[in-house]
Amino acid sequence: MRSWYPLLSLLCVALLASPGLRAEELAVHAARMQRELAEKILPYWHDTAQDSEHEGYLLADDAKGRGQAKEKQLVSQTRMIWTFSLVHRRGFSHGSRNYLEAARQGWRFLDRHFLDRERGGYYWKTDLAGHPISRRKNLYGQAFALYALVEFHRASGDRTPLHQAIELFRVVQEHAHDRTHGGWLEHFDEHWKPLLDPALPTEVEVAGYKSANAHLHWMEALTELYEATRETSVRAALAESLRINQDYFYPLEPGRSCFHRQRDWKPVTDPRSAGLSYGHNVEFAWLMIRAEQVLGRQPSWPHFHAHLRHALKFGYDHERGGLYNRGVGNEPAGQTDKVWWAQAEMMAALTDGLRHEPNPEYRRALDQLIHFVWKHQVDARDGIWLDTVTADGQPKITAKAHSWKANYHDVRALLKFIDAFGTTGAGHDPARP
């Protein structure tokens, strides 16, 4: 029997050396994330992104060198407001870096230049000075405007942005809610005339279809608006968005997830709409739990775990760590690049999964993911995550800030991890999942 002891010892050493079973504790990861946020990541965004001439944010940076911003787009501008508001509430403002003021100047730009005061809603894009260059309105953009307004209200105590959020909700309900089939239409001109031809060029999703992406983020925004207002009409809309996401876009059988549906919820057969996004699936999973908790419902943990396990089985790199981009049904991933936001959403979902129940598979995957991101996707100089790397970690898109990349996904995931596994202090809010 003793002849096995050396072999067992070697096996234990090998196991402990594997990425998923390292002795490094989750609390150590959380402490590092706390330092990175306080000393690198948030100072980077505060110091490089604010437009000192016109207000709002300039997003054009790359690991290879800083570029010249040419536009201000609704989603990235509002995501910046949201993040700066949140980190101020979490205690990160100090000295010369007041993140509430960084949010406030972004809100002023939003209010002065994006808001359509005559017809309601927010334009899609302005130039750097704030002149509208795309007056279209889409559900995806309105969702993030609402989301930012609620969070800025929470951080500032100012009720004006909350009133703006409520008014925006009412405008969207009036013009975009589909009273025949349920859900929401997504693309409109500046007069709120629906744009329904799928051949029309758009910058987000497909005109005439209902998308998983927009309905997911509309649910996300409604969750926070309902928590802030407890208005009956908002509750009803949140419940509807939750049901639609669960039934049509992210069902209990994750392999049946889809990007788009027809207006009457029939499947879209266009090959361009085929497949699923692992990042969106796991993002939905934890946002679903959040919505249910705010509604006071029993959380749908079986639904949550189904999506997380599906992503781990078909879309996760168990050799190196990290979440692949896209796949089809219950087949191995077809697009194996690792995009920054998908890694962040996998981190958030695994964090919530471990908070719900001890799970060795989740723990191993989370540890692998953290090591992969810090080794291959983070610019060590400032802590900012690169846009996209290949499956083996080679830089593919080295952008750090642009009109589709702000500080929302990764900062949110880091804060969620700190809340779950760190110690009480700046960045810790046990009341928020």
PDB file of N, CA and C in Angstrom, residues 365-416:
ATOM      1  N   ALA A 365     -13.848  26.783 -13.462  1.00  0.00           N
ATOM      2  CA  ALA A 365     -13.992  27.609 -14.652  1.00  0.00           C
ATOM      3  C   ALA A 365     -13.744  29.083 -14.330  1.00  0.00           C
ATOM      4  N   LEU A 366     -14.220  29.540 -13.183  1.00  0.00           N
ATOM      5  CA  LEU A 366     -14.022  30.934 -12.801  1.00  0.00           C
ATOM      6  C   LEU A 366     -12.547  31.232 -12.586  1.00  0.00           C
ATOM      7  N   ASP A 367     -11.857  30.334 -11.923  1.00  0.00           N
ATOM      8  CA  ASP A 367     -10.426  30.526 -11.690  1.00  0.00           C
ATOM      9  C   ASP A 367      -9.662  30.538 -13.013  1.00  0.00           C
ATOM     10  N   GLN A 368      -9.999  29.603 -13.904  1.00  0.00           N
ATOM     11  CA  GLN A 368      -9.360  29.577 -15.222  1.00  0.00           C
ATOM     12  C   GLN A 368      -9.609  30.878 -15.981  1.00  0.00           C
ATOM     13  N   LEU A 369     -10.859  31.325 -15.933  1.00  0.00           N
ATOM     14  CA  LEU A 369     -11.229  32.530 -16.655  1.00  0.00           C
ATOM     15  C   LEU A 369     -10.431  33.732 -16.166  1.00  0.00           C
ATOM     16  N   ILE A 370     -10.344  33.884 -14.862  1.00  0.00           N
ATOM     17  CA  ILE A 370      -9.610  35.015 -14.292  1.00  0.00           C
ATOM     18  C   ILE A 370      -8.152  34.976 -14.728  1.00  0.00           C
ATOM     19  N   HIS A 371      -7.532  33.812 -14.653  1.00  0.00           N
ATOM     20  CA  HIS A 371      -6.120  33.706 -15.041  1.00  0.00           C
ATOM     21  C   HIS A 371      -5.935  33.984 -16.530  1.00  0.00           C
ATOM     22  N   PHE A 372      -6.873  33.505 -17.363  1.00  0.00           N
ATOM     23  CA  PHE A 372      -6.742  33.753 -18.799  1.00  0.00           C
ATOM     24  C   PHE A 372      -6.846  35.247 -19.094  1.00  0.00           C
ATOM     25  N   VAL A 373      -7.856  35.890 -18.527  1.00  0.00           N
ATOM     26  CA  VAL A 373      -8.072  37.314 -18.802  1.00  0.00           C
ATOM     27  C   VAL A 373      -6.870  38.137 -18.357  1.00  0.00           C
ATOM     28  N   TRP A 374      -6.372  37.879 -17.146  1.00  0.00           N
ATOM     29  CA  TRP A 374      -5.254  38.684 -16.656  1.00  0.00           C
ATOM     30  C   TRP A 374      -3.965  38.405 -17.424  1.00  0.00           C
ATOM     31  N   LYS A 375      -3.823  37.211 -17.940  1.00  0.00           N
ATOM     32  CA  LYS A 375      -2.600  36.879 -18.678  1.00  0.00           C
ATOM     33  C   LYS A 375      -2.656  37.366 -20.115  1.00  0.00           C
ATOM     34  N   HIS A 376      -3.821  37.276 -20.753  1.00  0.00           N
ATOM     35  CA  HIS A 376      -3.888  37.494 -22.195  1.00  0.00           C
ATOM     36  C   HIS A 376      -4.726  38.699 -22.628  1.00  0.00           C
ATOM     37  N   GLN A 377      -5.690  39.145 -21.832  1.00  0.00           N
ATOM     38  CA  GLN A 377      -6.641  40.137 -22.327  1.00  0.00           C
ATOM     39  C   GLN A 377      -6.495  41.500 -21.664  1.00  0.00           C
ATOM     40  N   VAL A 378      -5.818  41.573 -20.546  1.00  0.00           N
ATOM     41  CA  VAL A 378      -5.675  42.837 -19.825  1.00  0.00           C
ATOM     42  C   VAL A 378      -4.361  43.521 -20.197  1.00  0.00           C
ATOM     43  N   ASP A 379      -4.451  44.815 -20.499  1.00  0.00           N
ATOM     44  CA  ASP A 379      -3.245  45.617 -20.697  1.00  0.00           C
ATOM     45  C   ASP A 379      -2.706  45.953 -19.303  1.00  0.00           C
ATOM     46  N   ALA A 380      -1.559  45.390 -18.969  1.00  0.00           N
ATOM     47  CA  ALA A 380      -1.014  45.526 -17.607  1.00  0.00           C
ATOM     48  C   ALA A 380      -0.713  46.967 -17.234  1.00  0.00           C
ATOM     49  N   ARG A 381      -0.548  47.838 -18.215  1.00  0.00           N
ATOM     50  CA  ARG A 381      -0.209  49.232 -17.923  1.00  0.00           C
ATOM     51  C   ARG A 381      -1.352  49.965 -17.245  1.00  0.00           C
ATOM     52  N   ASP A 382      -2.587  49.654 -17.613  1.00  0.00           N
ATOM     53  CA  ASP A 382      -3.720  50.396 -17.069  1.00  0.00           C
ATOM     54  C   ASP A 382      -4.891  49.509 -16.649  1.00  0.00           C
ATOM     55  N   GLY A 383      -4.749  48.196 -16.807  1.00  0.00           N
ATOM     56  CA  GLY A 383      -5.795  47.285 -16.374  1.00  0.00           C
ATOM     57  C   GLY A 383      -6.977  47.165 -17.311  1.00  0.00           C
ATOM     58  N   ILE A 384      -6.919  47.801 -18.480  1.00  0.00           N
ATOM     59  CA  ILE A 384      -8.057  47.789 -19.394  1.00  0.00           C
ATOM     60  C   ILE A 384      -8.040  46.528 -20.246  1.00  0.00           C
ATOM     61  N   TRP A 385      -9.219  45.965 -20.424  1.00  0.00           N
ATOM     62  CA  TRP A 385      -9.361  44.720 -21.184  1.00  0.00           C
ATOM     63  C   TRP A 385      -9.357  45.022 -22.684  1.00  0.00           C
ATOM     64  N   LEU A 386      -8.573  44.266 -23.440  1.00  0.00           N
ATOM     65  CA  LEU A 386      -8.556  44.409 -24.891  1.00  0.00           C
ATOM     66  C   LEU A 386      -9.840  43.835 -25.471  1.00  0.00           C
ATOM     67  N   ASP A 387     -10.244  44.380 -26.597  1.00  0.00           N
ATOM     68  CA  ASP A 387     -11.512  44.003 -27.216  1.00  0.00           C
ATOM     69  C   ASP A 387     -11.617  42.498 -27.478  1.00  0.00           C
ATOM     70  N   THR A 388     -10.672  41.929 -28.225  1.00  0.00           N
ATOM     71  CA  THR A 388     -10.791  40.521 -28.641  1.00  0.00           C
ATOM     72  C   THR A 388      -9.414  39.880 -28.734  1.00  0.00           C
ATOM     73  N   VAL A 389      -9.328  38.646 -28.240  1.00  0.00           N
ATOM     74  CA  VAL A 389      -8.139  37.825 -28.438  1.00  0.00           C
ATOM     75  C   VAL A 389      -8.574  36.507 -29.046  1.00  0.00           C
ATOM     76  N   THR A 390      -7.621  35.782 -29.603  1.00  0.00           N
ATOM     77  CA  THR A 390      -7.925  34.472 -30.175  1.00  0.00           C
ATOM     78  C   THR A 390      -8.108  33.451 -29.056  1.00  0.00           C
ATOM     79  N   ALA A 391      -8.475  32.256 -29.443  1.00  0.00           N
ATOM     80  CA  ALA A 391      -8.712  31.201 -28.449  1.00  0.00           C
ATOM     81  C   ALA A 391      -7.483  30.961 -27.584  1.00  0.00           C
ATOM     82  N   ASP A 392      -6.282  31.081 -28.172  1.00  0.00           N
ATOM     83  CA  ASP A 392      -5.067  30.835 -27.399  1.00  0.00           C
ATOM     84  C   ASP A 392      -4.480  32.117 -26.804  1.00  0.00           C
ATOM     85  N   GLY A 393      -5.240  33.225 -26.890  1.00  0.00           N
ATOM     86  CA  GLY A 393      -4.836  34.439 -26.196  1.00  0.00           C
ATOM     87  C   GLY A 393      -4.034  35.433 -26.999  1.00  0.00           C
ATOM     88  N   GLN A 394      -3.915  35.250 -28.308  1.00  0.00           N
ATOM     89  CA  GLN A 394      -3.181  36.213 -29.121  1.00  0.00           C
ATOM     90  C   GLN A 394      -4.045  37.435 -29.413  1.00  0.00           C
ATOM     91  N   PRO A 395      -3.521  38.643 -29.277  1.00  0.00           N
ATOM     92  CA  PRO A 395      -4.326  39.842 -29.544  1.00  0.00           C
ATOM     93  C   PRO A 395      -4.876  39.834 -30.963  1.00  0.00           C
ATOM     94  N   LYS A 396      -6.158  40.114 -31.081  1.00  0.00           N
ATOM     95  CA  LYS A 396      -6.800  40.168 -32.400  1.00  0.00           C
ATOM     96  C   LYS A 396      -7.365  41.560 -32.677  1.00  0.00           C
ATOM     97  N   ILE A 397      -8.112  42.105 -31.734  1.00  0.00           N
ATOM     98  CA  ILE A 397      -8.563  43.493 -31.797  1.00  0.00           C
ATOM     99  C   ILE A 397      -8.081  44.154 -30.517  1.00  0.00           C
ATOM    100  N   THR A 398      -7.148  45.073 -30.633  1.00  0.00           N
ATOM    101  CA  THR A 398      -6.472  45.615 -29.450  1.00  0.00           C
ATOM    102  C   THR A 398      -7.104  46.913 -28.943  1.00  0.00           C
ATOM    103  N   ALA A 399      -8.290  47.233 -29.429  1.00  0.00           N
ATOM    104  CA  ALA A 399      -8.980  48.439 -28.977  1.00  0.00           C
ATOM    105  C   ALA A 399      -9.303  48.353 -27.490  1.00  0.00           C
ATOM    106  N   LYS A 400      -9.214  49.495 -26.825  1.00  0.00           N
ATOM    107  CA  LYS A 400      -9.558  49.585 -25.407  1.00  0.00           C
ATOM    108  C   LYS A 400     -10.786  50.458 -25.177  1.00  0.00           C
ATOM    109  N   ALA A 401     -11.057  51.392 -26.076  1.00  0.00           N
ATOM    110  CA  ALA A 401     -12.225  52.258 -25.953  1.00  0.00           C
ATOM    111  C   ALA A 401     -12.672  52.672 -27.349  1.00  0.00           C
ATOM    112  N   HIS A 402     -13.947  52.516 -27.614  1.00  0.00           N
ATOM    113  CA  HIS A 402     -14.532  52.985 -28.870  1.00  0.00           C
ATOM    114  C   HIS A 402     -16.039  53.089 -28.683  1.00  0.00           C
ATOM    115  N   SER A 403     -16.771  53.372 -29.744  1.00  0.00           N
ATOM    116  CA  SER A 403     -18.207  53.633 -29.614  1.00  0.00           C
ATOM    117  C   SER A 403     -18.999  52.428 -29.134  1.00  0.00           C
ATOM    118  N   TRP A 404     -18.415  51.250 -29.189  1.00  0.00           N
ATOM    119  CA  TRP A 404     -19.076  50.057 -28.666  1.00  0.00           C
ATOM    120  C   TRP A 404     -18.350  49.473 -27.468  1.00  0.00           C
ATOM    121  N   LYS A 405     -17.323  50.159 -27.004  1.00  0.00           N
ATOM    122  CA  LYS A 405     -16.570  49.624 -25.864  1.00  0.00           C
ATOM    123  C   LYS A 405     -16.334  50.734 -24.846  1.00  0.00           C
ATOM    124  N   ALA A 406     -17.109  50.686 -23.789  1.00  0.00           N
ATOM    125  CA  ALA A 406     -16.930  51.619 -22.683  1.00  0.00           C
ATOM    126  C   ALA A 406     -16.467  50.822 -21.463  1.00  0.00           C
ATOM    127  N   ASN A 407     -16.953  51.171 -20.289  1.00  0.00           N
ATOM    128  CA  ASN A 407     -16.428  50.531 -19.070  1.00  0.00           C
ATOM    129  C   ASN A 407     -17.504  49.771 -18.304  1.00  0.00           C
ATOM    130  N   TYR A 408     -18.542  49.352 -18.983  1.00  0.00           N
ATOM    131  CA  TYR A 408     -19.725  48.805 -18.327  1.00  0.00           C
ATOM    132  C   TYR A 408     -19.602  47.319 -17.990  1.00  0.00           C
ATOM    133  N   HIS A 409     -19.335  46.467 -18.966  1.00  0.00           N
ATOM    134  CA  HIS A 409     -19.316  45.024 -18.726  1.00  0.00           C
ATOM    135  C   HIS A 409     -18.245  44.607 -17.723  1.00  0.00           C
ATOM    136  N   ASP A 410     -17.011  45.034 -17.961  1.00  0.00           N
ATOM    137  CA  ASP A 410     -15.909  44.541 -17.145  1.00  0.00           C
ATOM    138  C   ASP A 410     -15.930  45.130 -15.737  1.00  0.00           C
ATOM    139  N   VAL A 411     -16.196  46.432 -15.606  1.00  0.00           N
ATOM    140  CA  VAL A 411     -16.249  47.023 -14.265  1.00  0.00           C
ATOM    141  C   VAL A 411     -17.393  46.391 -13.468  1.00  0.00           C
ATOM    142  N   ARG A 412     -18.532  46.193 -14.100  1.00  0.00           N
ATOM    143  CA  ARG A 412     -19.664  45.566 -13.417  1.00  0.00           C
ATOM    144  C   ARG A 412     -19.311  44.166 -12.928  1.00  0.00           C
ATOM    145  N   ALA A 413     -18.637  43.381 -13.770  1.00  0.00           N
ATOM    146  CA  ALA A 413     -18.265  42.027 -13.376  1.00  0.00           C
ATOM    147  C   ALA A 413     -17.273  42.036 -12.218  1.00  0.00           C
ATOM    148  N   LEU A 414     -16.300  42.943 -12.273  1.00  0.00           N
ATOM    149  CA  LEU A 414     -15.316  43.028 -11.191  1.00  0.00           C
ATOM    150  C   LEU A 414     -15.991  43.405  -9.876  1.00  0.00           C
ATOM    151  N   LEU A 415     -16.912  44.356  -9.920  1.00  0.00           N
ATOM    152  CA  LEU A 415     -17.621  44.740  -8.703  1.00  0.00           C
ATOM    153  C   LEU A 415     -18.480  43.607  -8.166  1.00  0.00           C
ATOM    154  N   LYS A 416     -19.109  42.872  -9.054  1.00  0.00           N
ATOM    155  CA  LYS A 416     -19.914  41.728  -8.624  1.00  0.00           C
ATOM    156  C   LYS A 416     -19.030  40.695  -7.933  1.00  0.00           C
TER     157      LYS A 416
END
